Amino acid sequence: MNYLDGLNTRQKEAAQYLEGPLLIVAGAGAGKTKTITHRIAHLIENGVPARNILAVTFTNKAATEMRERVKSLLPEGKGVPTLATFHSLGVRVLREFHEQAGLARNFTIWDRDDSMRALKQIVERLGGDIAPRSILSVISRKKGDGVSMREFLQDATSYRDRTAARAWEAYEKALKDEDALDFDDLLARTLRLLKEKTEVLSLLQNRWKYITIDEYQDTNKSQYEIERLLAGEK
């Protein structure tokens, strides 16, 4: 276990903790990512198959760094666990279970420019006086909070919210017409899939028995709910 030699006492304590929930709290530069990657390596060295480990972070750069760090700690042939951003995890799950999610397998993903372009056309057509950027911000925030379009429509009482709700309805139709999801859908649709399709949830719970979240405190409601469901009773 030479890979543990570079850790201090508290880092070792966290890295060697294998079963049950664990929360690591530390300031910037304290070696949280180092501790996480060494813990993943320790799990694999102690017989946990790499396929049963999921590690999630927020940026592609962080995910790549974690992947390279873990690979450098493991002997050849041990395999590498699933290391992804929340959004790339959503893409992976939605493509694998596209039928259960009601999606085309080759769905496209709109970036913010695509969303803005669609909303500008929608606002012009509806004759609203609220900026498309403002409407996109509302849609993005609600999706991040796990609020569906139908729920927002039901609760919309102010002029601003009713206008945003009408635009959101047209926006969802535009996405559907192009077999597309926007960036926030990668989380919102994944969460809906896990809530509604118990067979999918059960399969993924059995696949990923050890889940690590880097920068856990930054999760929004949808991200938290996805990981809570995947963790299940464990």
mmCIF file of N, CA and C in Angstrom, residues 17-24 36 39-40 43 48-57 66 81-84 86 89 194 201-214 216 219 223-234:
data_model
loop_
_atom_site.group_PDB
_atom_site.id
_atom_site.type_symbol
_atom_site.label_atom_id
_atom_site.label_comp_id
_atom_site.label_asym_id
_atom_site.label_seq_id
_atom_site.Cartn_x
_atom_site.Cartn_y
_atom_site.Cartn_z
ATOM 1 N N TYR A 17 -11.131 4.459 4.938
ATOM 2 C CA TYR A 17 -12.515 4.222 5.369
ATOM 3 C C TYR A 17 -13.283 3.678 4.169
ATOM 4 N N LEU A 18 -13.719 2.432 4.229
ATOM 5 C CA LEU A 18 -14.255 1.767 3.041
ATOM 6 C C LEU A 18 -15.770 1.632 3.013
ATOM 7 N N GLU A 19 -16.421 1.480 4.137
ATOM 8 C CA GLU A 19 -17.855 1.182 4.143
ATOM 9 C C GLU A 19 -18.659 2.269 4.845
ATOM 10 N N GLY A 20 -19.797 2.597 4.256
ATOM 11 C CA GLY A 20 -20.695 3.562 4.882
ATOM 12 C C GLY A 20 -20.419 4.986 4.440
ATOM 13 N N PRO A 21 -21.284 5.919 4.816
ATOM 14 C CA PRO A 21 -21.149 7.317 4.383
ATOM 15 C C PRO A 21 -19.933 7.992 5.000
ATOM 16 N N LEU A 22 -19.303 8.854 4.216
ATOM 17 C CA LEU A 22 -18.120 9.584 4.669
ATOM 18 C C LEU A 22 -18.162 10.982 4.069
ATOM 19 N N LEU A 23 -18.011 12.004 4.900
ATOM 20 C CA LEU A 23 -17.952 13.384 4.438
ATOM 21 C C LEU A 23 -16.593 13.960 4.807
ATOM 22 N N ILE A 24 -15.864 14.438 3.816
ATOM 23 C CA ILE A 24 -14.556 15.049 4.048
ATOM 24 C C ILE A 24 -14.720 16.565 3.994
ATOM 25 N N ILE A 36 -9.436 11.747 -2.097
ATOM 26 C CA ILE A 36 -10.490 11.030 -2.818
ATOM 27 C C ILE A 36 -9.884 10.000 -3.777
ATOM 28 N N ARG A 39 -8.410 7.141 -1.963
ATOM 29 C CA ARG A 39 -9.459 6.276 -1.410
ATOM 30 C C ARG A 39 -10.007 5.347 -2.487
ATOM 31 N N ILE A 40 -10.203 5.863 -3.693
ATOM 32 C CA ILE A 40 -10.681 5.033 -4.798
ATOM 33 C C ILE A 40 -9.675 3.915 -5.088
ATOM 34 N N LEU A 43 -9.931 1.310 -2.398
ATOM 35 C CA LEU A 43 -11.089 0.442 -2.589
ATOM 36 C C LEU A 43 -10.760 -0.678 -3.578
ATOM 37 N N VAL A 48 -12.593 -4.235 -4.384
ATOM 38 C CA VAL A 48 -13.807 -3.674 -4.991
ATOM 39 C C VAL A 48 -13.577 -3.542 -6.494
ATOM 40 N N PRO A 49 -14.399 -4.176 -7.331
ATOM 41 C CA PRO A 49 -14.226 -4.041 -8.785
ATOM 42 C C PRO A 49 -14.384 -2.590 -9.232
ATOM 43 N N ALA A 50 -13.547 -2.180 -10.155
ATOM 44 C CA ALA A 50 -13.610 -0.797 -10.635
ATOM 45 C C ALA A 50 -14.988 -0.455 -11.184
ATOM 46 N N ARG A 51 -15.676 -1.437 -11.776
ATOM 47 C CA ARG A 51 -16.998 -1.185 -12.364
ATOM 48 C C ARG A 51 -18.043 -0.829 -11.309
ATOM 49 N N ASN A 52 -17.755 -1.120 -10.033
ATOM 50 C CA ASN A 52 -18.699 -0.820 -8.954
ATOM 51 C C ASN A 52 -18.457 0.544 -8.312
ATOM 52 N N ILE A 53 -17.530 1.308 -8.879
ATOM 53 C CA ILE A 53 -17.172 2.613 -8.308
ATOM 54 C C ILE A 53 -17.562 3.730 -9.269
ATOM 55 N N LEU A 54 -18.226 4.745 -8.741
ATOM 56 C CA LEU A 54 -18.587 5.941 -9.495
ATOM 57 C C LEU A 54 -18.038 7.163 -8.765
ATOM 58 N N ALA A 55 -17.323 8.011 -9.479
ATOM 59 C CA ALA A 55 -16.850 9.276 -8.910
ATOM 60 C C ALA A 55 -17.336 10.410 -9.804
ATOM 61 N N VAL A 56 -17.930 11.425 -9.184
ATOM 62 C CA VAL A 56 -18.543 12.515 -9.946
ATOM 63 C C VAL A 56 -17.977 13.851 -9.484
ATOM 64 N N THR A 57 -17.729 14.727 -10.454
ATOM 65 C CA THR A 57 -17.263 16.065 -10.128
ATOM 66 C C THR A 57 -17.968 17.059 -11.047
ATOM 67 N N MET A 66 -8.847 13.594 -12.065
ATOM 68 C CA MET A 66 -9.123 12.478 -11.164
ATOM 69 C C MET A 66 -8.845 11.143 -11.853
ATOM 70 N N PRO A 81 -12.469 3.064 -12.696
ATOM 71 C CA PRO A 81 -13.900 3.258 -12.409
ATOM 72 C C PRO A 81 -14.514 4.335 -13.289
ATOM 73 N N THR A 82 -15.818 4.494 -13.190
ATOM 74 C CA THR A 82 -16.507 5.563 -13.910
ATOM 75 C C THR A 82 -16.217 6.883 -13.220
ATOM 76 N N LEU A 83 -15.517 7.771 -13.910
ATOM 77 C CA LEU A 83 -15.183 9.099 -13.388
ATOM 78 C C LEU A 83 -15.760 10.113 -14.362
ATOM 79 N N ALA A 84 -16.714 10.916 -13.923
ATOM 80 C CA ALA A 84 -17.452 11.765 -14.850
ATOM 81 C C ALA A 84 -17.908 13.049 -14.179
ATOM 82 N N PHE A 86 -21.226 15.551 -13.556
ATOM 83 C CA PHE A 86 -22.645 15.251 -13.397
ATOM 84 C C PHE A 86 -23.337 15.203 -14.764
ATOM 85 N N LEU A 89 -22.338 12.184 -16.855
ATOM 86 C CA LEU A 89 -23.007 11.015 -16.282
ATOM 87 C C LEU A 89 -24.446 10.958 -16.790
ATOM 88 N N LEU A 194 -34.733 8.163 -13.067
ATOM 89 C CA LEU A 194 -34.467 7.387 -11.850
ATOM 90 C C LEU A 194 -35.679 7.328 -10.933
ATOM 91 N N LEU A 201 -33.263 2.307 -11.925
ATOM 92 C CA LEU A 201 -32.626 2.702 -10.666
ATOM 93 C C LEU A 201 -31.984 1.504 -9.981
ATOM 94 N N SER A 202 -32.697 0.403 -9.914
ATOM 95 C CA SER A 202 -32.169 -0.797 -9.262
ATOM 96 C C SER A 202 -30.909 -1.296 -9.956
ATOM 97 N N LEU A 203 -30.922 -1.288 -11.278
ATOM 98 C CA LEU A 203 -29.750 -1.743 -12.037
ATOM 99 C C LEU A 203 -28.532 -0.873 -11.735
ATOM 100 N N LEU A 204 -28.730 0.444 -11.717
ATOM 101 C CA LEU A 204 -27.604 1.359 -11.478
ATOM 102 C C LEU A 204 -27.141 1.309 -10.022
ATOM 103 N N GLN A 205 -28.064 1.112 -9.091
ATOM 104 C CA GLN A 205 -27.671 0.965 -7.681
ATOM 105 C C GLN A 205 -26.777 -0.255 -7.497
ATOM 106 N N ASN A 206 -27.082 -1.319 -8.216
ATOM 107 C CA ASN A 206 -26.263 -2.532 -8.130
ATOM 108 C C ASN A 206 -24.946 -2.390 -8.887
ATOM 109 N N ARG A 207 -24.946 -1.529 -9.905
ATOM 110 C CA ARG A 207 -23.717 -1.320 -10.670
ATOM 111 C C ARG A 207 -22.729 -0.469 -9.877
ATOM 112 N N TRP A 208 -23.198 0.648 -9.331
ATOM 113 C CA TRP A 208 -22.316 1.577 -8.620
ATOM 114 C C TRP A 208 -22.589 1.493 -7.115
ATOM 115 N N LYS A 209 -21.793 0.679 -6.446
ATOM 116 C CA LYS A 209 -21.991 0.436 -5.022
ATOM 117 C C LYS A 209 -21.176 1.386 -4.153
ATOM 118 N N TYR A 210 -20.208 2.065 -4.770
ATOM 119 C CA TYR A 210 -19.380 3.033 -4.041
ATOM 120 C C TYR A 210 -19.393 4.331 -4.840
ATOM 121 N N ILE A 211 -19.944 5.373 -4.243
ATOM 122 C CA ILE A 211 -20.116 6.643 -4.949
ATOM 123 C C ILE A 211 -19.354 7.750 -4.231
ATOM 124 N N THR A 212 -18.555 8.486 -5.001
ATOM 125 C CA THR A 212 -17.799 9.608 -4.460
ATOM 126 C C THR A 212 -18.190 10.882 -5.203
ATOM 127 N N ILE A 213 -18.407 11.959 -4.476
ATOM 128 C CA ILE A 213 -18.729 13.249 -5.080
ATOM 129 C C ILE A 213 -17.669 14.268 -4.667
ATOM 130 N N ASP A 214 -16.945 14.773 -5.646
ATOM 131 C CA ASP A 214 -15.954 15.824 -5.392
ATOM 132 C C ASP A 214 -16.691 17.168 -5.287
ATOM 133 N N TYR A 216 -18.782 18.196 -3.019
ATOM 134 C CA TYR A 216 -20.174 17.816 -2.726
ATOM 135 C C TYR A 216 -21.034 19.016 -2.342
ATOM 136 N N THR A 219 -23.378 20.808 -5.000
ATOM 137 C CA THR A 219 -24.476 20.168 -5.716
ATOM 138 C C THR A 219 -25.756 20.993 -5.609
ATOM 139 N N GLN A 223 -28.822 17.477 -8.712
ATOM 140 C CA GLN A 223 -27.606 16.667 -8.559
ATOM 141 C C GLN A 223 -27.632 15.874 -7.265
ATOM 142 N N TYR A 224 -28.050 16.533 -6.197
ATOM 143 C CA TYR A 224 -28.143 15.841 -4.910
ATOM 144 C C TYR A 224 -29.133 14.682 -4.977
ATOM 145 N N GLU A 225 -30.298 14.925 -5.580
ATOM 146 C CA GLU A 225 -31.322 13.877 -5.651
ATOM 147 C C GLU A 225 -30.872 12.706 -6.507
ATOM 148 N N ILE A 226 -30.155 12.968 -7.586
ATOM 149 C CA ILE A 226 -29.630 11.888 -8.420
ATOM 150 C C ILE A 226 -28.716 11.009 -7.613
ATOM 151 N N GLU A 227 -27.784 11.604 -6.892
ATOM 152 C CA GLU A 227 -26.828 10.809 -6.114
ATOM 153 C C GLU A 227 -27.492 10.124 -4.926
ATOM 154 N N ARG A 228 -28.482 10.788 -4.323
ATOM 155 C CA ARG A 228 -29.198 10.158 -3.202
ATOM 156 C C ARG A 228 -29.934 8.910 -3.676
ATOM 157 N N LEU A 229 -30.551 9.000 -4.852
ATOM 158 C CA LEU A 229 -31.257 7.837 -5.393
ATOM 159 C C LEU A 229 -30.283 6.718 -5.753
ATOM 160 N N LEU A 230 -29.174 7.065 -6.377
ATOM 161 C CA LEU A 230 -28.194 6.047 -6.760
ATOM 162 C C LEU A 230 -27.597 5.358 -5.531
ATOM 163 N N ALA A 231 -27.390 6.127 -4.471
ATOM 164 C CA ALA A 231 -26.816 5.534 -3.250
ATOM 165 C C ALA A 231 -27.809 4.600 -2.580
ATOM 166 N N GLY A 232 -29.111 4.923 -2.683
ATOM 167 C CA GLY A 232 -30.127 4.052 -2.094
ATOM 168 C C GLY A 232 -29.931 3.863 -0.600
ATOM 169 N N GLU A 233 -30.191 2.658 -0.134
ATOM 170 C CA GLU A 233 -30.083 2.376 1.299
ATOM 171 C C GLU A 233 -28.639 2.351 1.767
ATOM 172 N N LYS A 234 -27.704 2.235 0.827
ATOM 173 C CA LYS A 234 -26.286 2.200 1.215
ATOM 174 C C LYS A 234 -25.775 3.568 1.600
#
